[in-house]
GROMACS .gro file of C-alpha atoms in nm:
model
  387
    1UNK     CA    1 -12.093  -4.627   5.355
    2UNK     CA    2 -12.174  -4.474   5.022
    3UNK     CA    3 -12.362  -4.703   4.736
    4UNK     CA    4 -12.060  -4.628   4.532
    5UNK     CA    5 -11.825  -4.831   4.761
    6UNK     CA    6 -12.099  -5.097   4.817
    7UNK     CA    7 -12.155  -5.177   4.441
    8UNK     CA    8 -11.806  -5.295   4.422
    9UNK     CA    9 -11.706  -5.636   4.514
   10UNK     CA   10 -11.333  -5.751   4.618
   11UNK     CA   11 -11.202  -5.865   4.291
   12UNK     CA   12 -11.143  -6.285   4.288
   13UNK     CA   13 -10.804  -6.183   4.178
   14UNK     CA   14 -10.714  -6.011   4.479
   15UNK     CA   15 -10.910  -6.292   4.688
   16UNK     CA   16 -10.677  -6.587   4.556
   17UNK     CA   17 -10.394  -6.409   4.563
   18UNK     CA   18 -10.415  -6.313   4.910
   19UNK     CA   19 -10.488  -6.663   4.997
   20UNK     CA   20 -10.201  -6.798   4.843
   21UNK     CA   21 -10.004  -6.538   4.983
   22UNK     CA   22 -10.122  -6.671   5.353
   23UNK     CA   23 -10.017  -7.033   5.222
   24UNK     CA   24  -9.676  -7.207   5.215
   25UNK     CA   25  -9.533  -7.378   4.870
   26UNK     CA   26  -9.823  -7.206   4.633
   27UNK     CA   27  -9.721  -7.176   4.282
   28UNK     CA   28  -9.877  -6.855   4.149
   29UNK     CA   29 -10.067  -6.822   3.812
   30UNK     CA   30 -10.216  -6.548   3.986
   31UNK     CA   31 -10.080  -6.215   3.936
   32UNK     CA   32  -9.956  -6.037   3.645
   33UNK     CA   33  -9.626  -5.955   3.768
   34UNK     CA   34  -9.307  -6.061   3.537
   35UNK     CA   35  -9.046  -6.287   3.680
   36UNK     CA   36  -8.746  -5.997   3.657
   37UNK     CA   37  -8.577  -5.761   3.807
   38UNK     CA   38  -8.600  -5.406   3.707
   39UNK     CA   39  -8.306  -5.359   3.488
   40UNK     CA   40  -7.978  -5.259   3.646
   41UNK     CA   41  -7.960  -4.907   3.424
   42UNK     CA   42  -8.303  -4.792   3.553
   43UNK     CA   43  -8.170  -4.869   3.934
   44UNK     CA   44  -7.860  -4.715   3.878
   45UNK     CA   45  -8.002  -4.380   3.699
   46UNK     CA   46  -8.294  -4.405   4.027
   47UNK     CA   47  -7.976  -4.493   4.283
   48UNK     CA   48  -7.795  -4.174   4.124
   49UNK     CA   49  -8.041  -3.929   4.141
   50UNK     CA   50  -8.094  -4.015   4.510
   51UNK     CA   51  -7.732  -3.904   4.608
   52UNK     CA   52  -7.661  -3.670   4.367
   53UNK     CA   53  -8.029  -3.491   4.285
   54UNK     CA   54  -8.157  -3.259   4.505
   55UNK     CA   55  -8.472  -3.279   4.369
   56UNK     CA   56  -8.531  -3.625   4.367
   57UNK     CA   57  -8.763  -3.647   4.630
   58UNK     CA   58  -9.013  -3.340   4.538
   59UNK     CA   59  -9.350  -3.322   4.368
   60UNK     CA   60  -9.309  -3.325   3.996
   61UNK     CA   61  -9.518  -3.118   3.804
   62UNK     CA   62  -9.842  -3.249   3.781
   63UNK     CA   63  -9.873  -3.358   3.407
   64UNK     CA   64  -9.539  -3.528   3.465
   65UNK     CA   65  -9.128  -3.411   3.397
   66UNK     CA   66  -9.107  -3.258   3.087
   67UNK     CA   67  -8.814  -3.438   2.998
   68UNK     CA   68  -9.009  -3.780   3.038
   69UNK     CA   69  -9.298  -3.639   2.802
   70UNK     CA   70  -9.023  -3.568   2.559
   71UNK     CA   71  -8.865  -3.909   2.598
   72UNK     CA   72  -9.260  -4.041   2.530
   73UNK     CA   73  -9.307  -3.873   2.261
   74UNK     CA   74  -8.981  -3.929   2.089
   75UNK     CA   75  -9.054  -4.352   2.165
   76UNK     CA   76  -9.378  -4.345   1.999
   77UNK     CA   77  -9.232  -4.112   1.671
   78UNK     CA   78  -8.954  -4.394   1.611
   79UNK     CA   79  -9.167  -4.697   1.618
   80UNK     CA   80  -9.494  -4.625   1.561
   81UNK     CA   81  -9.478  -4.308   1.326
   82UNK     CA   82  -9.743  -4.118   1.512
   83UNK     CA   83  -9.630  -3.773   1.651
   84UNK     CA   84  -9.744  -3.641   1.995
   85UNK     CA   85  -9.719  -3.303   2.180
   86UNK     CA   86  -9.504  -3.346   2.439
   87UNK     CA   87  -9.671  -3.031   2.614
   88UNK     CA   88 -10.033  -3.095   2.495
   89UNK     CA   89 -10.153  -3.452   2.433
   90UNK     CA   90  -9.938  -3.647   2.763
   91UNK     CA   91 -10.003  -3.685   3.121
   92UNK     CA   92  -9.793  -3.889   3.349
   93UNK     CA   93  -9.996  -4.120   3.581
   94UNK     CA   94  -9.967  -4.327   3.838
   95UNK     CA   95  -9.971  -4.620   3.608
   96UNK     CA   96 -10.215  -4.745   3.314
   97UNK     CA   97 -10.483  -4.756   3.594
   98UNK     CA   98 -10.502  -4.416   3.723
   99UNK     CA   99 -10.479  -4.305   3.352
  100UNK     CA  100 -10.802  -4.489   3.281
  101UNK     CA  101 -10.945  -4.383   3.560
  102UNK     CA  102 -10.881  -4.059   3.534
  103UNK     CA  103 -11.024  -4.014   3.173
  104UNK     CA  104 -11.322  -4.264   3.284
  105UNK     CA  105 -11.414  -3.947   3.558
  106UNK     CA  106 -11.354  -3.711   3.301
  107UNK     CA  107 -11.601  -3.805   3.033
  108UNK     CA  108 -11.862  -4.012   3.192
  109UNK     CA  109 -12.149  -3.891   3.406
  110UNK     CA  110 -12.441  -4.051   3.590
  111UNK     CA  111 -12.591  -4.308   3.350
  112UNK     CA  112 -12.361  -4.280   3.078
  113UNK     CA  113 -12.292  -4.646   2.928
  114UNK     CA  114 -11.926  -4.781   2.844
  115UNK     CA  115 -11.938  -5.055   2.609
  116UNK     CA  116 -11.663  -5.330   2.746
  117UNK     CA  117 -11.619  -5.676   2.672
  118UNK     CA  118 -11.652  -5.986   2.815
  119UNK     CA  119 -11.376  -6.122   2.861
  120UNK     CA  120 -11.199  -5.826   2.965
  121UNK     CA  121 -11.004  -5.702   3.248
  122UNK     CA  122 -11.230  -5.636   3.541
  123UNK     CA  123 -11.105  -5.341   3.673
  124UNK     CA  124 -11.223  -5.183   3.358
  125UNK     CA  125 -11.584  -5.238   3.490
  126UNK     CA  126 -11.516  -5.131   3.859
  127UNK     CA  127 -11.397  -4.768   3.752
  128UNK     CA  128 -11.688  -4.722   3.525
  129UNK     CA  129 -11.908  -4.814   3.810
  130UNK     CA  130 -11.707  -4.577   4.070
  131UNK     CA  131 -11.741  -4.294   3.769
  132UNK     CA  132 -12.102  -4.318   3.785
  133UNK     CA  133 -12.101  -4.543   3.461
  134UNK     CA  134 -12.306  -4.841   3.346
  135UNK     CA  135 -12.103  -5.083   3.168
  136UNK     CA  136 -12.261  -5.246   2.857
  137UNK     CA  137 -12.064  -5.570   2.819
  138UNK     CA  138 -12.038  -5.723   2.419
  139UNK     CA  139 -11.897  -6.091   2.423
  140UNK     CA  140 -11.622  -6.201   2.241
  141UNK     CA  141 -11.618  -6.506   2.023
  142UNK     CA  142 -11.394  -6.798   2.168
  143UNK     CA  143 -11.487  -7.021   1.889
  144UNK     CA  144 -11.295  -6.742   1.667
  145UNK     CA  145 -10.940  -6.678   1.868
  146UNK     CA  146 -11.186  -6.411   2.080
  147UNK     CA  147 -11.311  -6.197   1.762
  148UNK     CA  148 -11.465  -5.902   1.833
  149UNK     CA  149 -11.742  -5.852   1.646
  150UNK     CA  150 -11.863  -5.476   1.567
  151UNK     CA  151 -12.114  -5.578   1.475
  152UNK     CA  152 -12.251  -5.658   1.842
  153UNK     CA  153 -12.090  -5.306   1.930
  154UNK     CA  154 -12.295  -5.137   1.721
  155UNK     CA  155 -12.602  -5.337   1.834
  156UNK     CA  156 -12.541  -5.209   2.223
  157UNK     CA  157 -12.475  -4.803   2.113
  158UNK     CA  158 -12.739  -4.586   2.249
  159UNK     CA  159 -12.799  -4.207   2.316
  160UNK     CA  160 -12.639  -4.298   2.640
  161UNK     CA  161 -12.313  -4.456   2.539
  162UNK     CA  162 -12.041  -4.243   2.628
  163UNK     CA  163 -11.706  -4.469   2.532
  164UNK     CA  164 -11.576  -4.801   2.474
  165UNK     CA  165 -11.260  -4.957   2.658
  166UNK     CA  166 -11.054  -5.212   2.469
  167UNK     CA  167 -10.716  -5.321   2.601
  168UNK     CA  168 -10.525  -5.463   2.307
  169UNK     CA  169 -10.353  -5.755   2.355
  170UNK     CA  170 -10.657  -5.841   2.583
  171UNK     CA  171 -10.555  -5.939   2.928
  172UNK     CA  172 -10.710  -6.227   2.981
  173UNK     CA  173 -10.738  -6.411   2.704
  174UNK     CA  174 -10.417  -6.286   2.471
  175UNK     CA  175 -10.604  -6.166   2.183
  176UNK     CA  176 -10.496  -5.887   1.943
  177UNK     CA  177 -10.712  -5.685   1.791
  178UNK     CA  178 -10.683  -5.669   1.432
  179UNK     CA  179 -10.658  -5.357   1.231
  180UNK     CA  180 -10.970  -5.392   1.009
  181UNK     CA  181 -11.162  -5.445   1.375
  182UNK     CA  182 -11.022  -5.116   1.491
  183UNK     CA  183 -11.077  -4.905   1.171
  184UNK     CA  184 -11.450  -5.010   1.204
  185UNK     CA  185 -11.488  -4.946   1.525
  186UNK     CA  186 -11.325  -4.603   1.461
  187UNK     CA  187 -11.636  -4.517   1.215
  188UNK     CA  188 -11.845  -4.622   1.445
  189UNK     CA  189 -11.732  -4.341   1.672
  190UNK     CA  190 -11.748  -4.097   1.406
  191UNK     CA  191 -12.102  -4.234   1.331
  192UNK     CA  192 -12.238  -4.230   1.691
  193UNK     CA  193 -11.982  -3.985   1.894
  194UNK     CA  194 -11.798  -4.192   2.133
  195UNK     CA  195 -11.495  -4.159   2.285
  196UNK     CA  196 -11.261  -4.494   2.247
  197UNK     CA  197 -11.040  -4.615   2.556
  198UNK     CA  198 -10.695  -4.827   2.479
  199UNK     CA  199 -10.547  -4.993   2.739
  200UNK     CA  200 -10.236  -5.109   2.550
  201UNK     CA  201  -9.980  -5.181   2.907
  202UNK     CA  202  -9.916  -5.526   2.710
  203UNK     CA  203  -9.840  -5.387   2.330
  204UNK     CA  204  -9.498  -5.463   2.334
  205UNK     CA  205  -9.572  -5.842   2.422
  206UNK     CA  206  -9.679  -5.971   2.098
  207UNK     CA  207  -9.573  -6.333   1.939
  208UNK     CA  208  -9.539  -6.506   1.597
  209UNK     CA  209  -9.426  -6.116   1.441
  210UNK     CA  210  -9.815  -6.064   1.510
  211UNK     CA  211  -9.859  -5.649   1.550
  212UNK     CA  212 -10.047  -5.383   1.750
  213UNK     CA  213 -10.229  -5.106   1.532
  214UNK     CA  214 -10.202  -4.794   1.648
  215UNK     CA  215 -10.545  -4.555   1.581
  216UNK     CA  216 -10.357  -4.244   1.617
  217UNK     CA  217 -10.267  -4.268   1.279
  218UNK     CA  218 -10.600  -4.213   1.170
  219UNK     CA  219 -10.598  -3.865   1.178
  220UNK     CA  220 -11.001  -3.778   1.227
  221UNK     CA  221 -11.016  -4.026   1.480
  222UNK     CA  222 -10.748  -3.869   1.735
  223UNK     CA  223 -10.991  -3.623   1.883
  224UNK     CA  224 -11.185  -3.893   2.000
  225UNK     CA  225 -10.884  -4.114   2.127
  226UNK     CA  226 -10.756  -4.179   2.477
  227UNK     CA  227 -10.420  -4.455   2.528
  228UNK     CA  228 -10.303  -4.538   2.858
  229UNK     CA  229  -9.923  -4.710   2.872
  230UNK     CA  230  -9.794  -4.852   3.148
  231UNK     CA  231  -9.431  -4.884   3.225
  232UNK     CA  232  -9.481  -5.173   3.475
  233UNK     CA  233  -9.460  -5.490   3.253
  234UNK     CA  234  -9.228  -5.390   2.957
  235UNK     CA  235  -8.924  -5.273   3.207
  236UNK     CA  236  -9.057  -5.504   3.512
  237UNK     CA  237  -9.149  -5.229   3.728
  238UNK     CA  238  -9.505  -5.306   3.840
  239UNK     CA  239  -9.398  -5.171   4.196
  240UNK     CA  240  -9.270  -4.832   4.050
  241UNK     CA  241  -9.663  -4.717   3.970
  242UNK     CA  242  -9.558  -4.546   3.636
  243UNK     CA  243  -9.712  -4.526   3.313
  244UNK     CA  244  -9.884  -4.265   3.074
  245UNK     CA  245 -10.220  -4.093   2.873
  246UNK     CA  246 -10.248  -3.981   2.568
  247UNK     CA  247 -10.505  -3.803   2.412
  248UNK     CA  248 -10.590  -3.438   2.207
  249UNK     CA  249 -10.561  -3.141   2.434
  250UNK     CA  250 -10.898  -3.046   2.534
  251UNK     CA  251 -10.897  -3.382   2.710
  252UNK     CA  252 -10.547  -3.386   2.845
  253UNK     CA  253 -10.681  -3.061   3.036
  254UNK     CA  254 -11.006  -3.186   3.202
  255UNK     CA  255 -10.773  -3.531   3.296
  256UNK     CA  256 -10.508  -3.327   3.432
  257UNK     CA  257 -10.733  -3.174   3.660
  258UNK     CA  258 -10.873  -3.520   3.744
  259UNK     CA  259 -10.534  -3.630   3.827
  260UNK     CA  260 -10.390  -3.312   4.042
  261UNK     CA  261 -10.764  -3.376   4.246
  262UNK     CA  262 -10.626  -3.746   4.325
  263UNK     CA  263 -10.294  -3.799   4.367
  264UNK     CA  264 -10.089  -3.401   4.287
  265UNK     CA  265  -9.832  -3.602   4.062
  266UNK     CA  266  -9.644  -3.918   3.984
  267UNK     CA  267  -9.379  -3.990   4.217
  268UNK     CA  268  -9.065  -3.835   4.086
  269UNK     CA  269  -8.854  -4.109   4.126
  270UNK     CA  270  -9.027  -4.317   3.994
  271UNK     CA  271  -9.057  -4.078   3.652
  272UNK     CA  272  -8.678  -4.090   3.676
  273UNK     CA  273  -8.703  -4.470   3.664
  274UNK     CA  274  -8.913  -4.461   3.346
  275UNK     CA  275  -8.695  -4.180   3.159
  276UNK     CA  276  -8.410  -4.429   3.257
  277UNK     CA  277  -8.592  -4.676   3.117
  278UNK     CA  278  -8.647  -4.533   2.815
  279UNK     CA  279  -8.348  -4.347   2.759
  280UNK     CA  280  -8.135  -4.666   2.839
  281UNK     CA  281  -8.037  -4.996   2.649
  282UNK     CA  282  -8.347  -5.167   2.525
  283UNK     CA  283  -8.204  -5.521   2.498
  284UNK     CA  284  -8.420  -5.591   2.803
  285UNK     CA  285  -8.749  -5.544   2.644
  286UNK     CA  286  -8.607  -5.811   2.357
  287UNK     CA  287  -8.515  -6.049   2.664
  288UNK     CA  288  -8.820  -6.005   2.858
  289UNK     CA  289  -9.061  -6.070   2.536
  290UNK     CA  290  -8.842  -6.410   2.469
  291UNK     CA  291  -8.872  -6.533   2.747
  292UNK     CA  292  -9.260  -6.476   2.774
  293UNK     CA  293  -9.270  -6.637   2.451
  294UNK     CA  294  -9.089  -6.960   2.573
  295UNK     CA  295  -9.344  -6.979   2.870
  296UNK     CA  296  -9.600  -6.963   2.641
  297UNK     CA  297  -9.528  -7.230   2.442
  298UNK     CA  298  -9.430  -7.438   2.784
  299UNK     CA  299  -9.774  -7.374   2.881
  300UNK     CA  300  -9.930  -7.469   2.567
  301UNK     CA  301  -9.751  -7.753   2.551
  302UNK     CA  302  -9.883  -7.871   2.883
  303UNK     CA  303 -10.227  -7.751   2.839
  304UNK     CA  304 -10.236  -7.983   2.533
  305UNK     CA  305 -10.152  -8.278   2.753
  306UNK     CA  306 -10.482  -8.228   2.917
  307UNK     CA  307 -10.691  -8.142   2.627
  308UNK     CA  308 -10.986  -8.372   2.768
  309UNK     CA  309 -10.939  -8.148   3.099
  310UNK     CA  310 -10.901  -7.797   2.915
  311UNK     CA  311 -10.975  -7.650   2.593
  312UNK     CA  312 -10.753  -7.294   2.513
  313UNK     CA  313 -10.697  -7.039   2.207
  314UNK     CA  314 -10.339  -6.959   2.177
  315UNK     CA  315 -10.223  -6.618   2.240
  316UNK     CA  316 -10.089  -6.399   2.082
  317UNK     CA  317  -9.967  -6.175   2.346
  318UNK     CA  318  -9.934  -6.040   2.698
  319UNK     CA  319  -9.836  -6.363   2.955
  320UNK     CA  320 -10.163  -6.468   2.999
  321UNK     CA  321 -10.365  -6.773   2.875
  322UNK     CA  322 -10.754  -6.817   2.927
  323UNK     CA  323 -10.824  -7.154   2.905
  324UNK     CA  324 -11.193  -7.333   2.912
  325UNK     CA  325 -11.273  -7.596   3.187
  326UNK     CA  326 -11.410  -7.936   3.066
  327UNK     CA  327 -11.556  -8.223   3.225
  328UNK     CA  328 -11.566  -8.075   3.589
  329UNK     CA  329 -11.869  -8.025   3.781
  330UNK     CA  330 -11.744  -7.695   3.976
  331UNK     CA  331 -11.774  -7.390   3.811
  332UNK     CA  332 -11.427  -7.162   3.765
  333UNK     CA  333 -11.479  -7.031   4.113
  334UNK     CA  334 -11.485  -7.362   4.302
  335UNK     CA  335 -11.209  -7.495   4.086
  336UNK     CA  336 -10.961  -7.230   4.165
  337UNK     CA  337 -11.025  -7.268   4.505
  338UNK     CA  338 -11.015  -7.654   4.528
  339UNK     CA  339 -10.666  -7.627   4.292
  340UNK     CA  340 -10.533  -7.390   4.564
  341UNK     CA  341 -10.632  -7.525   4.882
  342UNK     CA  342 -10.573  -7.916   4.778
  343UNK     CA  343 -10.288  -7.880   4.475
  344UNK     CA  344 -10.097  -7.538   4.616
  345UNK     CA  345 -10.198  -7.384   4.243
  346UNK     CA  346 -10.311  -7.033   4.213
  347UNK     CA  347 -10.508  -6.944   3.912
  348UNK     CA  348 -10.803  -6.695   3.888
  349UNK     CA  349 -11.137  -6.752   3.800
  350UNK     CA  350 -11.301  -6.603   3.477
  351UNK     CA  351 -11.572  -6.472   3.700
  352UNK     CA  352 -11.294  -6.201   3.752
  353UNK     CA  353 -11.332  -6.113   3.382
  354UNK     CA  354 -11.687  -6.070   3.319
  355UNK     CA  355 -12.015  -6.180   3.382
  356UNK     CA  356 -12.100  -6.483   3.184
  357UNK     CA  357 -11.695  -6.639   3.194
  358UNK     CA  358 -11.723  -6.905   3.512
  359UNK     CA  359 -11.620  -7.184   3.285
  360UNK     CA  360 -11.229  -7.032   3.254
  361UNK     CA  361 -10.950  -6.985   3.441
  362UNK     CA  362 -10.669  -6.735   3.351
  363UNK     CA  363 -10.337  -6.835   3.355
  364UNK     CA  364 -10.026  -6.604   3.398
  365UNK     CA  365  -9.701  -6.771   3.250
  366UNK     CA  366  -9.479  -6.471   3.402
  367UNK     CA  367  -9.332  -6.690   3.626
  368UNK     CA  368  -9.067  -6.876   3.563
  369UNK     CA  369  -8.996  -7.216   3.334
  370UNK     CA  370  -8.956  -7.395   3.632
  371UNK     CA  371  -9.234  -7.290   3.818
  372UNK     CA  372  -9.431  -7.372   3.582
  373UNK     CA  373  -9.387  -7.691   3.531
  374UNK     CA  374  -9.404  -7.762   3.903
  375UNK     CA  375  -9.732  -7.595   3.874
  376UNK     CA  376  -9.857  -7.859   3.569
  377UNK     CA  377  -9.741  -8.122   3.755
  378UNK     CA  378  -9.984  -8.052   4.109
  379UNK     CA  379 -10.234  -7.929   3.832
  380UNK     CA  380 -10.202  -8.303   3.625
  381UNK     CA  381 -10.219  -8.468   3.980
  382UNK     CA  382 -10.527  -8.266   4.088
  383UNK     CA  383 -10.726  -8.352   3.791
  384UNK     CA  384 -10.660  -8.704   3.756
  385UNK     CA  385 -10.919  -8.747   4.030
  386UNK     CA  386 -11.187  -8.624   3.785
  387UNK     CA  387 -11.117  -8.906   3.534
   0.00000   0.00000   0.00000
């Protein structure tokens, strides 16, 4: 076996989940996959093209159907105001992750540093690793709603520091990144050169009218700008394997070449699904963030029950919560495992989300009301025993 594979551990996330999957009666605060069904209008267009497309089944070209790009292109000039070349500046992928890793193998080379931070998603770190990458990890504040502060980016930046990756709202902890945060670290790419990495899959889960800024509309920045979308939680197709890049040309070329290399194209049906989806009613997406944003506030309500037990910041979007553990003598790790084997309560460690984090536990409130409350209740129950 190559050092490559051997450098990278089995994420905790896929360890808990797994065991819960093994177990009877878990409740899941595990994985990051919403409650619904895909909408009936992207199974119908799918179910149509089947029987009536011959087609259907083929390779797609391999930056994606044309008619998709269009449709991506045409959803990001209505709401955000930034236009895109549907022929130049988007690649279908095989969802937000093979996007970033496909621009990760693009850009980086052997000892190149990405700057990520801590808490972040994990799988960030893995694919800068399997690039050839050193990640160079800058901590968010917790005692400020998890700030980023640039001014710790700029303390890591080197000669070697090749991009940053920020997914905004952050999965784990539900933190958006604010717009004067992202226009600095903009000129600090312009100052030093690097490329910056959005992973925005969770943009259109935001609460309390809070907003996502968008850097393309910085125009001097976009040549150093790379967004990866995801179709899987905003239409509740995290099984389809569908999302999107986008970036300035040059880069769309070298990542296009990445992506033919590992996979040809994105399954065609599923880019049907996600021209459905967008071409379709939208009332879903309006439904979907409602209802995330009444499982919040369940979950907040129950995590302030057991304030002496758990300390939290509030989020302000995605479905996830990233609560701090207080008064145990386990560290995240042993907790999640004790909660799942003795309370049938999956929840994943921080360990999963950076190196210095085993004193949290992520939380994903995509399941439903009642599940969750069953879930508080063995939780309550389990740590009672600690006093």
């Amino acid at each position: 076996m190559t050092s490559r594979a051997w450098q990278i551990e089995v994420s905790p996330i896929q360890e808990l989940t797994m065991q819960a999957r093994s177990m009877k009666d878990v409740v899941s605060f595990g994985w990051g996959v919403p409650s619904f069904v895909t909408p009936l209008h992207i199974r119908e267009a799918v179910q149509k093209a089947l029987f009536e497309d011959a087609e259907a089944g083929i390779y797609s070209p391999v930056q994606g159907l044309f008619e998709l790009r269009e449709a991506i292109a045409a959803k990001h000039a209505q709401q955000e105001g930034v236009a895109l070349d549907p022929q130049r500046e988007i690649v279908v992928t095989v969802g937000a992750m093979e996007g970033l890793f496909a621009i990760l193998m693009a850009l980086v080379n052997p000892g190149d540093e990405v700057i990520l931070t801590s808490p972040g998603f994990g799988p960030h770190a893995t694919q800068v690793l399997l690039a050839g990458g050193t990640p160079r990890y800058v901590k968010l504040l917790e005692a400020d709603m998890w700030k980023l502060d640039v001014d710790q980016i700029e303390h890591v930046i080197n000669s070697r520091t090749k991009a940053i990756v920020l997914a905004n709202p952050l999965n784990p902890t539900g933190c958006i990144l604010k717009e004067a945060t992202l226009r600095a670290i903009a000129e600090l790419s312009l100052k030093y050169g690097f490329y910056i990495i959005m992973d925005e899959t969770y943009r259109f889960i935001t609460y309390d009218d809070k907003a996502v800024f968008n850097l393309f509309l910085i125009p001097e920045i976009r040549k150093k700008m790379i967004v990866c979308y995801s179709f899987s939680k905003e239409y509740a197709m995290t099984g389809w394997r569908v999302g999107y890049l986008l970036a300035q040309t040059e880069l769309v070329q070298q990542v296009v070449k990445i992506h033919d290399a590992m996979v040809v194209s994105t399954p065609r049906i599923s880019q049907i699904a996600a021209l459905a989806a967008l071409q379709g009613p939208q009332h879903c997406v309006t439904f979907f963030k409602n209802e995330f944003g009444k499982r919040r506030d369940l979950v907040c309500k129950r995590l302030d029950n057991l304030n002496k037990f758990f300390s939290y910041c509030r989020p302000e979007g995605t479905f996830y919560i990233f609560p701090r553990l207080q008064l145990f003598d386990i560290d995240a790790m042993q907790f999640a495992l004790e909660l799942l084997h003795e309370a049938q309560v999956c929840v994943i460690p921080g360990c999963a989300f950076g190196p210095d984090e085993n004193l949290h536990i992520r939380l994903s409130f995509s399941i439903g009301l009642e599940d969750i409350q069953i879930g508080f209740d063995r939780i309550e129950r389990f740590v009672s025993l600690y006093g």
